[in-house]
Coordinates of C-alpha atoms in Angstrom, one line a residue:
X1001 CA 21.8 13.6 -11.9
X1002 CA 22.8 11.5 -8.9
X1003 CA 24.4 8.1 -9.1
X1004 CA 21.1 6.2 -8.6
X1005 CA 20.1 4.3 -11.5
X1006 CA 16.5 3.5 -12.3
X1007 CA 14.5 0.9 -14.4
X1008 CA 11.1 1.4 -15.5
X1009 CA 8.6 -0.5 -17.8
X1010 CA 6.0 2.2 -19.2
X1011 CA 4.0 -0.6 -20.7
X1012 CA 3.4 -2.4 -17.5
X1013 CA 0.0 -3.8 -17.1
X1014 CA -2.0 -1.3 -15.1
X1015 CA -2.5 -2.0 -11.5
X1016 CA -5.7 -1.8 -9.3
X1017 CA -5.4 -3.0 -5.7
X1018 CA -8.4 -5.2 -4.5
X1019 CA -10.4 -4.4 -7.6
X1020 CA -12.3 -2.0 -5.2
X1021 CA -15.1 -0.1 -7.2
X1022 CA -16.2 2.1 -4.3
X1023 CA -19.3 0.4 -2.9
X1024 CA -20.3 4.0 -1.8
X1025 CA -19.8 7.2 -3.4
X1026 CA -21.2 9.2 -0.7
X1027 CA -19.0 11.9 0.7
X1028 CA -17.0 11.0 3.7
X1029 CA -16.3 13.5 6.5
X1030 CA -13.5 14.5 8.6
X1031 CA -11.5 12.5 10.7
X1032 CA -11.7 13.8 14.4
X1033 CA -8.9 14.1 16.9
X1034 CA -7.7 10.7 18.1
X1035 CA -7.9 9.5 21.8
X1036 CA -4.9 8.3 23.6
X1037 CA -6.3 4.7 23.5
X1038 CA -6.8 5.0 19.9
X1039 CA -3.2 5.9 19.4
X1040 CA -2.1 2.8 21.5
X1041 CA -4.2 0.6 19.3
X1042 CA -2.8 2.0 16.3
X1043 CA 0.9 1.8 17.6
X1044 CA 0.2 -1.9 18.8
X1045 CA -1.3 -2.8 15.5
X1046 CA 2.3 -2.4 13.9
X1047 CA 3.7 -5.2 16.1
X1048 CA 3.2 -8.4 14.4
X1049 CA 4.5 -11.9 15.5
X1050 CA 4.8 -15.5 14.8
X1051 CA 6.0 -17.3 18.0
X1052 CA 7.4 -14.0 19.2
X1053 CA 9.1 -13.2 16.0
X1054 CA 8.4 -9.7 14.6
X1055 CA 6.6 -9.1 11.4
X1056 CA 5.8 -5.9 9.6
X1057 CA 4.6 -6.3 6.2
X1058 CA 1.6 -4.6 4.2
X1059 CA -1.2 -6.7 2.8
X1060 CA -2.1 -8.4 -0.4
X1061 CA -1.8 -7.0 -3.8
X1062 CA -4.6 -6.9 -6.6
X1063 CA -4.5 -6.2 -10.1
X1064 CA -7.0 -5.5 -13.3
X1065 CA -6.0 -7.4 -16.3
X1066 CA -7.6 -5.9 -19.3
X1067 CA -5.3 -7.8 -21.3
X1068 CA -3.8 -11.0 -20.0
X1069 CA -0.2 -11.3 -20.6
X1070 CA 2.0 -14.2 -19.8
X1071 CA 5.3 -13.5 -18.1
X1072 CA 8.3 -14.5 -20.1
X1073 CA 10.9 -16.5 -18.2
X1074 CA 14.3 -15.2 -18.9
X1075 CA 17.0 -17.8 -19.4
X1076 CA 20.1 -17.0 -17.5
X1077 CA 23.5 -18.4 -18.5
X1078 CA 25.8 -17.0 -15.8
X1079 CA 26.1 -20.1 -13.8
X1080 CA 22.4 -20.8 -13.4
X1081 CA 22.4 -24.0 -15.0
X1082 CA 22.3 -27.5 -13.5
X1083 CA 24.6 -29.9 -15.1
X1084 CA 23.8 -33.4 -14.9
X1085 CA 26.0 -36.5 -16.4
X1086 CA 24.1 -38.8 -18.5
X1087 CA 25.7 -41.5 -19.9
X1088 CA 29.0 -39.7 -19.8
X1089 CA 27.5 -36.5 -21.4
X1090 CA 26.4 -33.3 -20.2
X1091 CA 22.8 -32.7 -19.9
X1092 CA 22.1 -28.8 -19.1
X1093 CA 18.7 -27.8 -17.8
X1094 CA 18.2 -24.1 -17.2
X1095 CA 16.8 -23.5 -13.6
X1096 CA 15.6 -20.2 -12.1
X1097 CA 18.2 -17.9 -10.5
X1098 CA 18.0 -17.0 -6.8
X1099 CA 15.9 -13.7 -6.4
X1100 CA 17.7 -10.1 -6.4
X1101 CA 19.2 -9.8 -3.2
X1102 CA 18.6 -6.0 -2.8
X1103 CA 16.1 -5.0 -0.6
X1104 CA 12.5 -4.6 -2.0
X1105 CA 10.0 -1.8 -0.7
X1106 CA 6.3 -1.0 -1.9
X1107 CA 6.0 2.7 -1.5
X1108 CA 2.6 4.2 -1.7
X1109 CA 1.9 7.7 -2.6
X1110 CA -1.1 9.3 -0.7
X1111 CA -2.7 12.6 0.1
X1112 CA -5.5 15.1 -0.7
X1113 CA -6.9 15.1 -4.1
X1114 CA -4.8 17.6 -6.5
X1115 CA -1.8 17.8 -4.0
X1116 CA 0.2 16.2 -7.1
X1117 CA 0.7 12.6 -6.5
X1118 CA 0.7 11.4 -9.9
X1119 CA 2.6 14.1 -11.3
X1120 CA 5.5 13.4 -8.7
X1121 CA 5.4 9.8 -9.4
X1122 CA 5.5 10.3 -13.1
X1123 CA 8.2 12.9 -12.9
X1124 CA 10.4 10.5 -10.8
X1125 CA 10.0 7.9 -13.7
X1126 CA 10.7 10.5 -16.4
X1127 CA 13.8 12.0 -14.4
X1128 CA 15.3 8.5 -14.2
X1129 CA 15.3 8.4 -17.9
X1130 CA 13.2 5.4 -18.8
X1131 CA 10.3 7.3 -20.0
X1132 CA 11.6 8.8 -23.4
X1133 CA 11.1 12.5 -24.7
X1134 CA 8.9 11.3 -27.6
X1135 CA 6.4 9.3 -25.0
X1136 CA 6.5 13.0 -22.9
X1137 CA 5.7 14.8 -26.1
X1138 CA 2.9 12.8 -26.9
X1139 CA 1.6 13.3 -23.3
X1140 CA 2.1 17.0 -23.5
X1141 CA 0.2 17.2 -26.8
X1142 CA -2.9 15.1 -25.2
X1143 CA -2.7 17.2 -22.0
X1144 CA -3.1 20.4 -23.9
X1145 CA -6.0 18.9 -26.0
X1146 CA -7.8 17.9 -23.0
X1147 CA -7.1 21.4 -21.2
X1148 CA -4.9 19.9 -18.7
X1149 CA -1.3 21.5 -19.7
X1150 CA 0.3 20.9 -16.5
X1151 CA -0.7 17.1 -16.3
X1152 CA 1.2 15.6 -18.8
X1153 CA 3.5 13.9 -16.3
X1154 CA 0.5 12.5 -14.3
X1155 CA -0.4 10.6 -17.4
X1156 CA 2.5 8.4 -17.0
X1157 CA 0.7 6.9 -13.9
X1158 CA -2.8 7.6 -15.0
X1159 CA -3.5 5.3 -17.7
X1160 CA -7.1 5.4 -18.6
X1161 CA -9.3 7.9 -20.4
X1162 CA -11.4 8.7 -17.4
X1163 CA -8.5 9.6 -15.3
X1164 CA -7.0 11.7 -18.2
X1165 CA -10.0 13.5 -19.0
X1166 CA -11.0 14.4 -15.6
X1167 CA -7.5 14.8 -14.1
X1168 CA -8.6 12.5 -11.2
X1169 CA -6.8 9.2 -10.3
X1170 CA -9.5 6.5 -9.6
X1171 CA -7.5 3.3 -9.5
X1172 CA -4.0 2.7 -8.1
X1173 CA -1.2 3.2 -10.7
X1174 CA 1.9 1.0 -10.3
X1175 CA 5.5 1.2 -11.7
X1176 CA 8.9 -0.4 -10.6
X1177 CA 12.3 1.5 -10.1
X1178 CA 15.6 0.4 -9.2
X1179 CA 18.8 1.9 -7.4
X1180 CA 22.0 0.3 -6.9
X1181 CA 20.8 -0.6 -3.2
X1182 CA 17.1 -1.0 -3.5
X1183 CA 14.3 -2.1 -5.6
X1184 CA 10.9 -0.1 -5.5
X1185 CA 7.2 -0.7 -6.4
X1186 CA 5.4 2.7 -6.5
X1187 CA 1.8 2.7 -5.9
X1188 CA -0.1 5.9 -6.8
X1189 CA -3.3 6.0 -4.7
X1190 CA -6.4 8.2 -5.7
X1191 CA -7.0 11.3 -3.5
X1192 CA -10.8 11.7 -4.0
X1193 CA -12.8 10.8 -0.9
X1194 CA -15.2 8.6 -3.3
X1195 CA -12.2 6.4 -4.0
X1196 CA -10.8 5.9 -0.4
X1197 CA -11.7 1.9 -0.8
X1198 CA -9.0 1.9 -3.6
X1199 CA -6.5 4.0 -1.5
X1200 CA -7.1 1.3 1.3
X1201 CA -6.0 -1.5 -1.2
X1202 CA -2.9 0.5 -2.2
X1203 CA -1.8 1.1 1.4
X1204 CA -2.3 -2.4 2.5
X1205 CA 0.3 -3.4 0.5
X1206 CA 2.9 -0.6 1.4
X1207 CA 6.0 -0.7 3.6
X1208 CA 6.4 2.9 3.4
X1209 CA 4.0 6.1 2.7
X1210 CA 4.8 9.2 0.7
X1211 CA 2.2 11.7 1.9
X1212 CA 2.1 14.4 -0.7
X1213 CA 1.0 17.8 0.5
X1214 CA 0.5 20.8 -1.5
X1215 CA 2.2 24.1 -0.1
X1216 CA 0.1 26.2 -2.4
X1217 CA -1.5 28.9 -0.6
X1218 CA -5.1 27.5 0.5
X1219 CA -4.4 23.9 -0.8
X1220 CA -2.8 22.6 2.3
X1221 CA -5.4 24.2 4.4
X1222 CA -8.3 22.5 2.3
X1223 CA -6.5 19.2 2.4
X1224 CA -5.7 19.2 6.1
X1225 CA -8.8 20.7 7.4
X1226 CA -11.9 18.6 8.5
X1227 CA -13.2 17.0 5.2
X1228 CA -10.0 17.0 3.7
X1229 CA -8.2 13.7 2.8
X1230 CA -4.7 14.4 4.2
X1231 CA -6.0 13.4 7.5
X1232 CA -7.9 10.2 6.9
X1233 CA -5.2 9.0 4.4
X1234 CA -2.3 9.5 7.2
X1235 CA -4.5 7.7 9.8
X1236 CA -5.4 4.8 7.3
X1237 CA -1.9 4.3 6.1
X1238 CA -0.7 3.8 9.9
X1239 CA -3.6 1.6 10.6
X1240 CA -2.9 -0.6 7.6
X1241 CA 0.7 -1.2 8.7
X1242 CA 2.7 1.6 6.9
X1243 CA 5.4 2.1 9.4
X1244 CA 7.4 4.7 7.7
X1245 CA 6.1 8.0 6.2
X1246 CA 7.8 10.6 4.3
X1247 CA 6.0 13.8 4.0
X1248 CA 6.9 15.6 0.8
X1249 CA 5.7 19.1 0.7
X1250 CA 5.0 19.6 -2.8
X1251 CA 4.5 22.8 -5.2
X1252 CA 7.4 24.5 -3.4
X1253 CA 8.0 26.3 -6.8
X1254 CA 4.4 27.8 -6.9
X1255 CA 4.4 31.6 -6.9
X1256 CA 2.4 31.8 -3.7
X1257 CA 5.4 30.4 -1.6
X1258 CA 8.6 30.3 -4.0
X1259 CA 10.4 27.9 -1.9
X1260 CA 9.7 29.8 1.4
X1261 CA 11.5 28.4 4.3
X1262 CA 8.5 29.9 6.4
X1263 CA 5.8 28.1 4.5
X1264 CA 7.6 24.9 4.7
X1265 CA 8.1 25.2 8.3
X1266 CA 4.7 26.3 9.1
X1267 CA 3.1 23.4 7.2
X1268 CA 5.4 20.7 9.0
X1269 CA 4.7 22.3 12.4
X1270 CA 0.9 21.9 11.9
X1271 CA 1.3 18.2 10.5
X1272 CA 3.7 16.9 13.2
X1273 CA 1.2 16.9 16.2
X1274 CA -1.7 15.0 14.0
X1275 CA 0.9 12.5 12.6
X1276 CA 1.9 11.8 16.1
X1277 CA -1.4 11.2 17.2
X1278 CA -2.0 8.6 14.3
X1279 CA 0.9 6.6 16.1
X1280 CA 4.0 7.8 14.3
X1281 CA 7.4 8.5 16.2
X1282 CA 8.2 11.9 15.4
X1283 CA 11.9 11.1 15.7
X1284 CA 11.9 7.5 13.9
X1285 CA 9.0 7.2 11.7
X1286 CA 8.4 10.8 10.0
X1287 CA 10.8 12.4 7.4
X1288 CA 10.0 15.8 5.7
X1289 CA 11.2 16.7 2.3
X1290 CA 10.3 20.0 0.1
X1291 CA 9.8 19.2 -3.5
X1292 CA 8.2 20.3 -6.9
X1293 CA 6.8 17.4 -8.4
X1294 CA 6.2 19.4 -11.7
X1295 CA 9.8 20.7 -12.1
X1296 CA 11.4 17.7 -10.5
X1297 CA 13.2 19.9 -8.0
X1298 CA 14.3 17.6 -5.0
X1299 CA 13.0 14.6 -6.3
X1300 CA 16.3 13.1 -7.5
X1301 CA 18.5 16.2 -8.0
X1302 CA 19.0 18.5 -5.0
X1303 CA 17.4 21.9 -5.4
X1304 CA 20.3 23.4 -3.9
X1305 CA 23.1 22.1 -6.2
X1306 CA 23.9 24.7 -8.0
X1307 CA 25.1 22.7 -11.1
X1308 CA 21.5 21.4 -11.2
X1309 CA 19.7 23.1 -14.0
X1310 CA 16.5 23.9 -11.9
X1311 CA 18.6 25.2 -9.0
X1312 CA 16.7 27.6 -7.0
X1313 CA 18.7 30.1 -4.7
X1314 CA 15.6 30.7 -2.6
X1315 CA 16.0 27.1 -1.5
X1316 CA 19.5 27.6 -0.1
X1317 CA 18.1 27.1 3.4
X1318 CA 17.5 23.5 2.6
X1319 CA 21.1 22.6 2.4
X1320 CA 22.9 20.0 0.4
X1321 CA 23.4 17.9 3.7
X1322 CA 19.6 17.3 3.7
X1323 CA 18.3 14.5 1.3
X1324 CA 16.2 14.4 -1.8
X1325 CA 12.9 12.4 -2.0
X1326 CA 14.9 9.3 -3.5
X1327 CA 17.8 9.7 -1.2
X1328 CA 15.4 9.3 1.7
X1329 CA 13.7 6.2 -0.2
X1330 CA 17.1 4.8 -0.6
X1331 CA 17.9 4.9 3.2
X1332 CA 14.7 4.3 4.9
X1333 CA 14.6 1.5 7.3
X1334 CA 13.0 -1.4 5.9
X1335 CA 10.4 -3.5 7.9
X1336 CA 11.0 -6.6 9.6
X1337 CA 9.9 -9.9 7.9
X1338 CA 9.5 -13.3 8.7
X1339 CA 10.7 -15.8 5.8
X1340 CA 10.7 -18.8 8.0
X1341 CA 7.1 -18.5 9.2
X1342 CA 4.3 -20.6 7.7
X1343 CA 3.4 -19.6 4.1
X1344 CA 0.7 -17.0 3.6
X1345 CA -0.2 -15.3 0.4
X1346 CA -3.5 -13.7 0.1
X1347 CA -4.5 -13.8 -3.7
X1348 CA -6.1 -11.0 -5.8
X1349 CA -6.6 -12.6 -9.1
X1350 CA -6.2 -15.8 -11.1
X1351 CA -6.3 -16.9 -14.6
X1352 CA -5.4 -19.4 -17.1
X1353 CA -2.0 -19.4 -18.7
X1354 CA -0.4 -22.7 -19.2
X1355 CA -1.7 -23.8 -15.7
X1356 CA -3.3 -21.0 -13.4
X1357 CA -1.5 -17.9 -12.8
X1358 CA -2.1 -16.3 -9.6
X1359 CA -1.3 -12.6 -8.3
X1360 CA -0.7 -11.8 -4.9
X1361 CA 2.1 -10.6 -2.2
X1362 CA 4.1 -12.8 0.3
X1363 CA 3.0 -11.7 3.7
X1364 CA 4.7 -14.5 5.6
X1365 CA 7.0 -17.4 4.6
X1366 CA 8.9 -18.2 1.6
X1367 CA 7.4 -19.9 -1.7
X1368 CA 9.7 -21.9 -4.1
X1369 CA 9.1 -23.5 -7.5
X1370 CA 8.3 -27.0 -7.0
X1371 CA 6.5 -26.5 -4.0
X1372 CA 3.3 -28.3 -2.9
X1373 CA 1.0 -25.9 -1.2
X1374 CA -3.0 -25.5 -0.4
X1375 CA -5.2 -22.7 -1.2
X1376 CA -7.8 -21.8 1.5
X1377 CA -10.6 -21.5 2.2
X1378 CA -11.4 -24.7 0.0
X1379 CA -8.5 -26.8 0.7
X1380 CA -7.4 -27.1 -2.7
X1381 CA -4.0 -28.9 -3.4
X1382 CA -1.8 -27.3 -6.1
X1383 CA 1.8 -27.4 -7.3
X1384 CA 4.0 -24.1 -7.6
X1385 CA 5.3 -24.5 -11.3
X1386 CA 7.0 -21.1 -11.5
X1387 CA 7.7 -17.9 -9.6
X1388 CA 7.8 -14.5 -11.3
X1389 CA 8.7 -11.0 -10.1
X1390 CA 7.3 -8.8 -13.0
X1391 CA 8.2 -10.8 -16.1
X1392 CA 11.4 -12.5 -14.5
X1393 CA 11.3 -16.0 -13.3
X1394 CA 13.0 -16.8 -9.9
X1395 CA 13.5 -19.7 -7.8
X1396 CA 11.6 -18.6 -4.9
X1397 CA 10.1 -15.4 -3.2
X1398 CA 10.2 -14.2 0.3
X1399 CA 8.0 -11.9 2.3
X1400 CA 7.4 -8.3 0.9
X1401 CA 7.4 -9.4 -2.7
X1402 CA 4.3 -9.0 -5.2
X1403 CA 4.6 -12.1 -7.2
X1404 CA 2.9 -14.3 -10.0
X1405 CA 2.7 -17.9 -9.3
X1406 CA 2.0 -20.2 -12.0
X1407 CA 0.1 -23.4 -10.3
X1408 CA -0.6 -26.8 -11.5
X1409 CA -3.3 -29.2 -10.6
X1410 CA -6.2 -26.7 -10.2
X1411 CA -8.9 -24.9 -12.2
X1412 CA -9.6 -21.2 -12.6
X1413 CA -12.6 -21.3 -10.7
X1414 CA -10.7 -22.3 -7.6
X1415 CA -8.7 -19.1 -7.3
X1416 CA -10.5 -16.1 -6.2
X1417 CA -9.6 -12.8 -4.6
X1418 CA -9.4 -13.4 -1.0
X1419 CA -7.9 -16.9 -1.2
X1420 CA -4.7 -17.6 0.7
X1421 CA -1.9 -19.7 -0.5
X1422 CA -0.6 -22.0 2.6
X1423 CA 2.1 -24.6 3.5
X1424 CA 0.3 -28.0 3.3
X1425 CA 1.0 -28.4 7.0
X1426 CA 0.1 -25.1 8.3
X1427 CA -3.5 -23.7 7.0
X1428 CA -4.9 -20.4 7.8
X1429 CA -7.9 -20.2 9.8
X1430 CA -11.4 -19.7 7.7
X1431 CA -14.4 -18.2 9.7
X1432 CA -17.0 -15.7 9.5
X1433 CA -17.0 -14.9 13.3
X1434 CA -13.9 -13.2 15.2
X1435 CA -13.4 -11.1 18.3
X1436 CA -11.6 -7.7 17.4
X1437 CA -10.3 -4.7 19.3
X1438 CA -11.5 -1.4 17.8
X1439 CA -11.1 2.3 18.0
X1440 CA -14.3 4.2 17.1
X1441 CA -13.3 7.1 14.8
X1442 CA -16.0 8.8 13.3
X1443 CA -19.7 8.0 13.3
X1444 CA -22.4 9.5 11.0
X1445 CA -24.7 12.0 12.8
X1446 CA -27.6 9.7 11.7
X1447 CA -25.8 6.8 13.1
X1448 CA -24.2 8.1 16.3
X1449 CA -24.0 4.9 18.0
X1450 CA -22.6 1.2 17.6
X1451 CA -24.8 -1.6 19.1
X1452 CA -25.7 -5.3 18.4
X1453 CA -26.8 -5.4 14.9
X1454 CA -24.8 -2.4 13.6
X1455 CA -23.6 -3.3 10.1
X1456 CA -21.0 -1.8 7.7
X1457 CA -18.3 -2.9 5.4
X1458 CA -15.1 -4.6 6.6
X1459 CA -11.7 -4.3 4.9
X1460 CA -9.2 -7.1 5.6
X1461 CA -6.2 -8.1 3.3
X1462 CA -7.3 -8.2 -0.1
X1463 CA -11.0 -8.4 0.2
X1464 CA -14.1 -6.4 1.7
X1465 CA -17.2 -8.0 3.1
X1466 CA -20.4 -7.0 5.0
X1467 CA -19.8 -7.3 8.6
X1468 CA -22.4 -7.2 11.7
X1469 CA -21.5 -6.6 15.4
X1470 CA -23.1 -9.5 17.5
X1471 CA -21.8 -8.6 20.9
X1472 CA -20.0 -5.6 22.7
X1473 CA -18.0 -7.0 25.3
X1474 CA -16.1 -4.2 26.8
X1475 CA -15.6 -0.5 26.3
X1476 CA -13.1 2.2 27.4
X1477 CA -14.2 5.6 27.8
X1478 CA -11.2 7.8 26.7
X1479 CA -11.7 10.6 28.9
X1480 CA -12.5 8.8 32.4
X1481 CA -10.3 5.6 31.3
X1482 CA -13.6 3.8 32.8
X1483 CA -14.0 0.1 31.7
X1484 CA -17.5 -1.0 31.3
X1485 CA -18.4 -4.9 30.8
X1486 CA -21.3 -5.7 28.2
X1487 CA -22.2 -2.2 27.0
X1488 CA -25.3 -1.7 25.4
X1489 CA -23.6 0.5 22.7
X1490 CA -20.5 2.5 22.2
X1491 CA -20.0 6.1 20.8
X1492 CA -17.4 7.9 18.9
X1493 CA -13.9 8.0 20.6
X1494 CA -14.4 4.9 22.7
X1495 CA -12.4 1.8 22.4
X1496 CA -14.4 -1.6 22.1
X1497 CA -13.7 -5.1 22.4
X1498 CA -16.5 -7.1 20.2
X1499 CA -17.6 -10.0 18.5
X1500 CA -18.4 -9.5 14.8
X1501 CA -19.9 -11.7 11.9
X1502 CA -19.3 -11.4 8.4
X1503 CA -21.7 -12.4 5.8
X1504 CA -19.4 -15.0 4.1
X1505 CA -16.5 -17.1 5.6
X1506 CA -13.3 -15.9 4.6
X1507 CA -9.6 -16.5 5.4
X1508 CA -8.6 -14.7 8.5
X1509 CA -5.6 -14.4 11.0
X1510 CA -5.1 -13.3 14.6
X1511 CA -3.0 -10.3 15.0
X1512 CA -0.4 -12.1 16.8
X1513 CA 0.2 -14.6 14.2
X1514 CA 0.0 -12.7 11.0
X1515 CA -0.5 -8.7 11.2
X1516 CA -1.1 -8.2 7.6
X1517 CA -4.3 -10.5 7.6
X1518 CA -5.5 -9.3 10.9
X1519 CA -5.6 -5.5 10.6
X1520 CA -9.1 -4.4 9.6
X1521 CA -10.9 -1.1 8.9
X1522 CA -14.6 -0.6 9.1
X1523 CA -16.2 2.0 6.6
X1524 CA -19.8 3.1 6.4
X1525 CA -21.5 5.1 3.8
X1526 CA -18.1 6.4 2.4
X1527 CA -16.6 7.1 5.9
X1528 CA -14.0 5.3 8.0
X1529 CA -16.0 4.5 11.3
X1530 CA -13.4 2.3 13.1
X1531 CA -10.0 0.5 12.9
X1532 CA -8.7 -2.5 14.7
X1533 CA -7.4 -5.9 14.8
X1534 CA -8.5 -9.3 14.9
X1535 CA -7.5 -11.0 18.6
X1536 CA -9.4 -14.4 18.2
X1537 CA -11.0 -16.3 15.5
X1538 CA -14.2 -18.2 16.5
X1539 CA -14.9 -21.4 14.7
X1540 CA -18.2 -21.2 12.7

């Protein structure tokens, strides 16, 4: 095993971004080829700024709490004590330490159903040595009893009975691992088209995506052809701010390919043009690696290492100078983040626990214990008593961290999914009306146009809301490049600037000020119909 060390809590509370339940389980269809204008919009969506400073982070985090557990503050004695002189004596008071200085990345595993996402995630954790043999034996026995012999590793991530019985990830599993250089939060997203809203919740939090592709004969073709989720997942990930994508070509050990370089190269060649159209830079943003999630080859240990127990001579074409999956994750460029910007933490849950415990992800700014803050949209004042990463307490948290905050001075019903914690001097806007730039991706045959009055579901940061098109201001035809003011309607593959209205007022930001709170996805009857960004917020 390589020198990287890992840390995993197999008893961590299950993690479900956004509590999405799939408002529509009708089948979605394929994502058509993207126009140049759509590509430009997606690329432009990756450039967030606050006063011209770049920001590139994911959206907020959400969690399902079947059993509420209070984080246990860990008292540090390595110099993290404040010594005060009182009447000539020492008064020692424990204070939280500074956070771990290592880079933290949120990694979402995406891809078509049965590509091997959960198995790959589970085996990374198992190979790290922090899922013991007894637990694995238990999962092997359970998998055999359910007639799912090869799925025992997936049970590490798929924790509920429905997922294990059907062999289908429904919610987004979560685990944390560490290397000497970095800390990772792993998000295992569902691949079935019925649970795309859940996948959106996972991708919205991510800094990097791992697109799992099955190399098994017929499976790659099914996932990548029209109707497969490979295309939609790749597009949504880029739209939601995932700036780096690792394409892990899985099941290379399958007899249908047996570590064939020809099969691997063929898959990579077919994927590159589409990923480029999604807005990824082929030379900077896309990384390919062949793996076997089941055997563990090329996850941590290199498949071409002759001292490795699963060494395969057929994989000698993938030389030792090329990285394993974890080596890639350990060296991939982190996103730029703005720790000095006004604080923005979209919340996904809140519950009583010696105050009110809130869960969310720091998108902008820095939050510190003892800090006064305002919770929008209701302008509720609160004090941050404690800042937790997992179960450890720290003095503060910067952008990119998934955290728990203990707040004082508020009630449980004043904290809901979609609320945003802000600085007391810089509040986020609240409105139901906004202007947006949108790329129309894929409309239903029975609803082939968008006009004033068209309604669908909008996904933005940690929430989704019903939205209606009020006015179409301008459209751009992708073929003729012709602009049209105040069009009566727009069709697929057009760009449009429009004014939209939500059913309820929510916390929003413009893309220029806070990209993670301005990236929007529009879905209708189980299909992604448009993607875009908020450019102007209109006061109610």
